[in-house]
Amino acid sequence: MTAAARAALRANLEKLLASGRDGALLRFGLGQAMLQEGQPQPAAVHLQQATAQDPHYSAAWKLLGKALEQLGHTEEAEAAWTQGLAVAGQRGDMQSVKEITVFLRRLQRARGG
């Protein structure tokens, strides 16, 4: 996806949010768009909202951890991924389980453990 297409998608999602349509999927889309644009701070805000609105949204937990990691908030990223791992396991979302496990291992290795 081109930068222009990403910006247009984000603008459309922001219009939906401004019109009063709010939900976990919309917040996930905004968070994902912001991460793709290299904006982890607003991405984290949207992804925190997504997980608050739907605590069982494993993909939102996964991206929230990525946004927090990019911000240098490694403890918070680890907490988000740990929660995401539990949710993904409960839901049988094995792809997210695998990805989050890799993220957690990398984080632990970076800490020297």
Tab-separated table of N, CA and C in Angstrom:
chain	number	residue	atom	x	y	z
A	1	MET	N	0.841	-1.172	0.000
A	1	MET	CA	0.000	0.000	0.000
A	1	MET	C	0.890	1.240	0.000
A	2	THR	N	0.563	2.177	-0.830
A	2	THR	CA	1.356	3.398	-0.925
A	2	THR	C	1.092	4.301	0.273
A	3	ALA	N	1.978	5.249	0.471
A	3	ALA	CA	1.809	6.200	1.573
A	3	ALA	C	0.517	7.002	1.398
A	4	ALA	N	0.214	7.364	0.170
A	4	ALA	CA	-1.014	8.123	-0.086
A	4	ALA	C	-2.253	7.295	0.231
A	5	ALA	N	-2.218	6.026	-0.129
A	5	ALA	CA	-3.354	5.148	0.153
A	5	ALA	C	-3.513	4.949	1.656
A	6	ARG	N	-2.389	4.804	2.372
A	6	ARG	CA	-2.459	4.659	3.833
A	6	ARG	C	-3.045	5.913	4.467
A	7	ALA	N	-2.618	7.068	3.980
A	7	ALA	CA	-3.121	8.333	4.523
A	7	ALA	C	-4.613	8.481	4.258
A	8	ALA	N	-5.051	8.082	3.077
A	8	ALA	CA	-6.478	8.161	2.738
A	8	ALA	C	-7.289	7.216	3.623
A	9	LEU	N	-6.777	6.020	3.847
A	9	LEU	CA	-7.458	5.063	4.711
A	9	LEU	C	-7.564	5.620	6.129
A	10	ARG	N	-6.466	6.145	6.641
A	10	ARG	CA	-6.478	6.722	7.988
A	10	ARG	C	-7.475	7.872	8.072
A	11	ALA	N	-7.507	8.727	7.061
A	11	ALA	CA	-8.440	9.854	7.053
A	11	ALA	C	-9.882	9.355	7.088
A	12	ASN	N	-10.178	8.320	6.333
A	12	ASN	CA	-11.535	7.764	6.342
A	12	ASN	C	-11.892	7.195	7.706
A	13	LEU	N	-10.948	6.503	8.322
A	13	LEU	CA	-11.190	5.941	9.653
A	13	LEU	C	-11.388	7.058	10.686
A	14	GLU	N	-10.607	8.119	10.565
A	14	GLU	CA	-10.754	9.248	11.483
A	14	GLU	C	-12.110	9.927	11.308
A	15	LYS	N	-12.613	9.998	10.074
A	15	LYS	CA	-13.949	10.565	9.827
A	15	LYS	C	-15.020	9.717	10.493
A	16	LEU	N	-14.874	8.397	10.387
A	16	LEU	CA	-15.834	7.508	11.042
A	16	LEU	C	-15.831	7.737	12.558
A	17	LEU	N	-14.654	7.848	13.138
A	17	LEU	CA	-14.548	8.073	14.571
A	17	LEU	C	-15.175	9.416	14.948
A	18	ALA	N	-14.892	10.457	14.158
A	18	ALA	CA	-15.431	11.789	14.429
A	18	ALA	C	-16.950	11.824	14.298
A	19	SER	N	-17.506	10.931	13.469
A	19	SER	CA	-18.962	10.901	13.276
A	19	SER	C	-19.680	10.178	14.414
A	20	GLY	N	-18.906	9.674	15.373
A	20	GLY	CA	-19.526	9.005	16.514
A	20	GLY	C	-19.494	7.491	16.442
A	21	ARG	N	-18.980	6.973	15.365
A	21	ARG	CA	-18.862	5.516	15.232
A	21	ARG	C	-17.560	5.096	15.895
A	22	ASP	N	-17.669	4.470	17.010
A	22	ASP	CA	-16.483	4.037	17.725
A	22	ASP	C	-16.624	2.556	18.017
A	23	GLY	N	-15.531	1.857	17.946
A	23	GLY	CA	-15.546	0.440	18.250
A	23	GLY	C	-14.141	-0.118	18.186
A	24	ALA	N	-14.009	-1.326	18.700
A	24	ALA	CA	-12.687	-1.947	18.763
A	24	ALA	C	-12.066	-2.106	17.376
A	25	LEU	N	-12.861	-2.519	16.397
A	25	LEU	CA	-12.322	-2.720	15.054
A	25	LEU	C	-11.851	-1.399	14.437
A	26	LEU	N	-12.628	-0.344	14.630
A	26	LEU	CA	-12.238	0.971	14.118
A	26	LEU	C	-10.952	1.450	14.797
A	27	ARG	N	-10.882	1.302	16.110
A	27	ARG	CA	-9.685	1.717	16.836
A	27	ARG	C	-8.476	0.880	16.426
A	28	PHE	N	-8.700	-0.423	16.194
A	28	PHE	CA	-7.614	-1.283	15.717
A	28	PHE	C	-7.113	-0.773	14.367
A	29	GLY	N	-8.030	-0.468	13.456
A	29	GLY	CA	-7.644	0.034	12.135
A	29	GLY	C	-6.851	1.324	12.221
A	30	LEU	N	-7.286	2.221	13.096
A	30	LEU	CA	-6.547	3.482	13.276
A	30	LEU	C	-5.169	3.229	13.878
A	31	GLY	N	-5.110	2.353	14.855
A	31	GLY	CA	-3.820	2.033	15.459
A	31	GLY	C	-2.865	1.417	14.466
A	32	GLN	N	-3.384	0.510	13.668
A	32	GLN	CA	-2.561	-0.143	12.646
A	32	GLN	C	-2.071	0.882	11.625
A	33	ALA	N	-2.957	1.767	11.199
A	33	ALA	CA	-2.572	2.802	10.227
A	33	ALA	C	-1.495	3.714	10.808
A	34	MET	N	-1.651	4.098	12.059
A	34	MET	CA	-0.666	4.979	12.690
A	34	MET	C	0.688	4.278	12.823
A	35	LEU	N	0.673	3.002	13.171
A	35	LEU	CA	1.939	2.265	13.253
A	35	LEU	C	2.619	2.210	11.895
A	36	GLN	N	1.841	1.960	10.843
A	36	GLN	CA	2.410	1.897	9.500
A	36	GLN	C	2.989	3.233	9.065
A	37	GLU	N	2.466	4.322	9.631
A	37	GLU	CA	2.960	5.657	9.309
A	37	GLU	C	4.089	6.094	10.249
A	38	GLY	N	4.515	5.193	11.133
A	38	GLY	CA	5.608	5.517	12.037
A	38	GLY	C	5.211	6.423	13.183
A	39	GLN	N	3.958	6.329	13.618
A	39	GLN	CA	3.450	7.157	14.701
A	39	GLN	C	2.985	6.269	15.860
A	40	PRO	N	3.928	5.735	16.641
A	40	PRO	CA	3.534	4.786	17.683
A	40	PRO	C	2.727	5.386	18.828
A	41	GLN	N	2.919	6.669	19.140
A	41	GLN	CA	2.182	7.265	20.266
A	41	GLN	C	0.671	7.284	20.006
A	42	PRO	N	0.197	7.880	18.897
A	42	PRO	CA	-1.251	7.832	18.665
A	42	PRO	C	-1.736	6.407	18.394
A	43	ALA	N	-0.877	5.573	17.834
A	43	ALA	CA	-1.250	4.170	17.614
A	43	ALA	C	-1.550	3.502	18.943
A	44	ALA	N	-0.687	3.731	19.930
A	44	ALA	CA	-0.882	3.118	21.246
A	44	ALA	C	-2.198	3.577	21.874
A	45	VAL	N	-2.533	4.847	21.712
A	45	VAL	CA	-3.792	5.363	22.274
A	45	VAL	C	-4.978	4.629	21.661
A	46	HIS	N	-4.990	4.503	20.344
A	46	HIS	CA	-6.103	3.820	19.672
A	46	HIS	C	-6.146	2.334	20.033
A	47	LEU	N	-4.984	1.711	20.120
A	47	LEU	CA	-4.947	0.284	20.432
A	47	LEU	C	-5.323	0.025	21.889
A	48	GLN	N	-4.994	0.943	22.786
A	48	GLN	CA	-5.453	0.814	24.174
A	48	GLN	C	-6.970	0.910	24.236
A	49	GLN	N	-7.539	1.785	23.424
A	49	GLN	CA	-8.995	1.891	23.358
A	49	GLN	C	-9.608	0.607	22.803
A	50	ALA	N	-8.974	0.050	21.770
A	50	ALA	CA	-9.482	-1.188	21.168
A	50	ALA	C	-9.511	-2.309	22.193
A	51	THR	N	-8.444	-2.436	22.992
A	51	THR	CA	-8.395	-3.507	23.982
A	51	THR	C	-9.345	-3.233	25.148
A	52	ALA	N	-9.591	-1.966	25.445
A	52	ALA	CA	-10.563	-1.630	26.493
A	52	ALA	C	-11.982	-1.976	26.026
A	53	GLN	N	-12.256	-1.709	24.756
A	53	GLN	CA	-13.585	-1.977	24.225
A	53	GLN	C	-13.820	-3.458	23.993
A	54	ASP	N	-12.772	-4.187	23.644
A	54	ASP	CA	-12.876	-5.637	23.441
A	54	ASP	C	-11.625	-6.299	24.007
A	55	PRO	N	-11.660	-6.675	25.282
A	55	PRO	CA	-10.486	-7.275	25.914
A	55	PRO	C	-10.079	-8.625	25.317
A	56	HIS	N	-10.911	-9.178	24.449
A	56	HIS	CA	-10.619	-10.473	23.828
A	56	HIS	C	-10.087	-10.332	22.401
A	57	TYR	N	-9.656	-9.149	22.030
A	57	TYR	CA	-9.174	-8.850	20.672
A	57	TYR	C	-7.654	-9.073	20.645
A	58	SER	N	-7.247	-10.298	20.379
A	58	SER	CA	-5.829	-10.661	20.470
A	58	SER	C	-4.955	-9.860	19.508
A	59	ALA	N	-5.440	-9.566	18.312
A	59	ALA	CA	-4.640	-8.793	17.354
A	59	ALA	C	-4.382	-7.382	17.871
A	60	ALA	N	-5.343	-6.819	18.588
A	60	ALA	CA	-5.149	-5.480	19.149
A	60	ALA	C	-4.093	-5.506	20.249
A	61	TRP	N	-4.104	-6.535	21.086
A	61	TRP	CA	-3.073	-6.673	22.114
A	61	TRP	C	-1.693	-6.797	21.469
A	62	LYS	N	-1.625	-7.577	20.390
A	62	LYS	CA	-0.351	-7.790	19.693
A	62	LYS	C	0.202	-6.460	19.170
A	63	LEU	N	-0.637	-5.674	18.496
A	63	LEU	CA	-0.168	-4.391	17.952
A	63	LEU	C	0.095	-3.377	19.054
A	64	LEU	N	-0.690	-3.430	20.130
A	64	LEU	CA	-0.446	-2.524	21.253
A	64	LEU	C	0.955	-2.768	21.803
A	65	GLY	N	1.328	-4.023	21.942
A	65	GLY	CA	2.676	-4.340	22.399
A	65	GLY	C	3.739	-3.774	21.465
A	66	LYS	N	3.500	-3.872	20.158
A	66	LYS	CA	4.467	-3.336	19.184
A	66	LYS	C	4.588	-1.814	19.325
A	67	ALA	N	3.452	-1.135	19.457
A	67	ALA	CA	3.485	0.327	19.597
A	67	ALA	C	4.230	0.727	20.869
A	68	LEU	N	3.939	0.048	21.965
A	68	LEU	CA	4.599	0.359	23.225
A	68	LEU	C	6.098	0.073	23.155
A	69	GLU	N	6.466	-1.008	22.492
A	69	GLU	CA	7.887	-1.326	22.328
A	69	GLU	C	8.590	-0.227	21.537
A	70	GLN	N	7.948	0.246	20.465
A	70	GLN	CA	8.552	1.310	19.656
A	70	GLN	C	8.721	2.595	20.457
A	71	LEU	N	7.875	2.789	21.457
A	71	LEU	CA	7.975	3.968	22.311
A	71	LEU	C	9.023	3.794	23.413
A	72	GLY	N	9.588	2.580	23.496
A	72	GLY	CA	10.577	2.308	24.526
A	72	GLY	C	9.962	1.889	25.849
A	73	HIS	N	8.687	1.606	25.861
A	73	HIS	CA	7.974	1.191	27.075
A	73	HIS	C	7.951	-0.337	27.120
A	74	THR	N	9.106	-0.918	27.359
A	74	THR	CA	9.232	-2.374	27.232
A	74	THR	C	8.432	-3.145	28.276
A	75	GLU	N	8.339	-2.630	29.485
A	75	GLU	CA	7.554	-3.333	30.504
A	75	GLU	C	6.077	-3.341	30.140
A	76	GLU	N	5.585	-2.218	29.637
A	76	GLU	CA	4.189	-2.139	29.213
A	76	GLU	C	3.950	-3.020	27.985
A	77	ALA	N	4.921	-3.053	27.083
A	77	ALA	CA	4.805	-3.919	25.898
A	77	ALA	C	4.724	-5.373	26.335
A	78	GLU	N	5.581	-5.749	27.270
A	78	GLU	CA	5.565	-7.122	27.767
A	78	GLU	C	4.220	-7.460	28.405
A	79	ALA	N	3.669	-6.519	29.157
A	79	ALA	CA	2.363	-6.746	29.786
A	79	ALA	C	1.265	-6.908	28.734
A	80	ALA	N	1.304	-6.066	27.701
A	80	ALA	CA	0.306	-6.165	26.633
A	80	ALA	C	0.427	-7.500	25.908
A	81	TRP	N	1.656	-7.896	25.589
A	81	TRP	CA	1.847	-9.164	24.892
A	81	TRP	C	1.467	-10.352	25.769
A	82	THR	N	1.743	-10.259	27.060
A	82	THR	CA	1.362	-11.341	27.968
A	82	THR	C	-0.153	-11.485	27.999
A	83	GLN	N	-0.850	-10.355	28.072
A	83	GLN	CA	-2.316	-10.393	28.046
A	83	GLN	C	-2.800	-10.919	26.694
A	84	GLY	N	-2.183	-10.465	25.625
A	84	GLY	CA	-2.551	-10.925	24.282
A	84	GLY	C	-2.326	-12.415	24.111
A	85	LEU	N	-1.254	-12.918	24.675
A	85	LEU	CA	-0.960	-14.351	24.605
A	85	LEU	C	-2.046	-15.154	25.310
A	86	ALA	N	-2.470	-14.686	26.471
A	86	ALA	CA	-3.538	-15.371	27.208
A	86	ALA	C	-4.848	-15.350	26.417
A	87	VAL	N	-5.181	-14.198	25.870
A	87	VAL	CA	-6.423	-14.053	25.090
A	87	VAL	C	-6.375	-14.934	23.839
A	88	ALA	N	-5.262	-14.878	23.132
A	88	ALA	CA	-5.127	-15.664	21.902
A	88	ALA	C	-5.235	-17.159	22.208
A	89	GLY	N	-4.625	-17.588	23.308
A	89	GLY	CA	-4.710	-18.991	23.695
A	89	GLY	C	-6.135	-19.404	24.010
A	90	GLN	N	-6.864	-18.542	24.712
A	90	GLN	CA	-8.264	-18.829	25.046
A	90	GLN	C	-9.136	-18.912	23.799
A	91	ARG	N	-8.830	-18.085	22.824
A	91	ARG	CA	-9.643	-18.027	21.600
A	91	ARG	C	-9.199	-19.033	20.545
A	92	GLY	N	-8.073	-19.684	20.776
A	92	GLY	CA	-7.559	-20.626	19.788
A	92	GLY	C	-6.908	-19.953	18.600
A	93	ASP	N	-6.489	-18.707	18.782
A	93	ASP	CA	-5.826	-17.928	17.720
A	93	ASP	C	-4.341	-18.286	17.722
A	94	MET	N	-4.022	-19.409	17.111
A	94	MET	CA	-2.671	-19.947	17.191
A	94	MET	C	-1.636	-19.090	16.458
A	95	GLN	N	-2.032	-18.392	15.411
A	95	GLN	CA	-1.091	-17.521	14.711
A	95	GLN	C	-0.633	-16.393	15.635
A	96	SER	N	-1.577	-15.793	16.349
A	96	SER	CA	-1.205	-14.736	17.291
A	96	SER	C	-0.368	-15.294	18.435
A	97	VAL	N	-0.693	-16.505	18.892
A	97	VAL	CA	0.108	-17.139	19.946
A	97	VAL	C	1.558	-17.244	19.487
A	98	LYS	N	1.760	-17.720	18.272
A	98	LYS	CA	3.123	-17.875	17.749
A	98	LYS	C	3.841	-16.530	17.643
A	99	GLU	N	3.171	-15.541	17.060
A	99	GLU	CA	3.798	-14.236	16.868
A	99	GLU	C	4.130	-13.565	18.200
A	100	ILE	N	3.187	-13.588	19.120
A	100	ILE	CA	3.409	-12.935	20.407
A	100	ILE	C	4.516	-13.648	21.180
A	101	THR	N	4.571	-14.965	21.089
A	101	THR	CA	5.639	-15.712	21.747
A	101	THR	C	7.001	-15.275	21.226
A	102	VAL	N	7.108	-15.071	19.915
A	102	VAL	CA	8.363	-14.590	19.324
A	102	VAL	C	8.695	-13.194	19.857
A	103	PHE	N	7.705	-12.307	19.917
A	103	PHE	CA	7.946	-10.950	20.407
A	103	PHE	C	8.430	-10.968	21.855
A	104	LEU	N	7.806	-11.800	22.688
A	104	LEU	CA	8.193	-11.885	24.091
A	104	LEU	C	9.610	-12.443	24.238
A	105	ARG	N	9.946	-13.451	23.446
A	105	ARG	CA	11.302	-14.016	23.514
A	105	ARG	C	12.348	-12.984	23.112
A	106	ARG	N	12.067	-12.229	22.056
A	106	ARG	CA	13.003	-11.180	21.613
A	106	ARG	C	13.207	-10.143	22.703
A	107	LEU	N	12.124	-9.762	23.326
A	107	LEU	CA	12.198	-8.769	24.391
A	107	LEU	C	13.031	-9.299	25.561
A	108	GLN	N	12.819	-10.547	25.914
A	108	GLN	CA	13.582	-11.155	27.010
A	108	GLN	C	15.060	-11.264	26.652
A	109	ARG	N	15.356	-11.639	25.408
A	109	ARG	CA	16.756	-11.723	24.962
A	109	ARG	C	17.421	-10.349	24.994
A	110	ALA	N	16.686	-9.325	24.590
A	110	ALA	CA	17.236	-7.963	24.579
A	110	ALA	C	17.572	-7.510	25.999
A	111	ARG	N	16.853	-8.020	26.959
A	111	ARG	CA	17.114	-7.686	28.360
A	111	ARG	C	18.249	-8.525	28.941
A	112	GLY	N	18.671	-9.513	28.176
A	112	GLY	CA	19.756	-10.376	28.650
A	112	GLY	C	19.260	-11.586	29.408
A	113	GLY	N	17.983	-11.898	29.245
A	113	GLY	CA	17.437	-13.034	29.988
A	113	GLY	C	16.838	-13.983	29.120
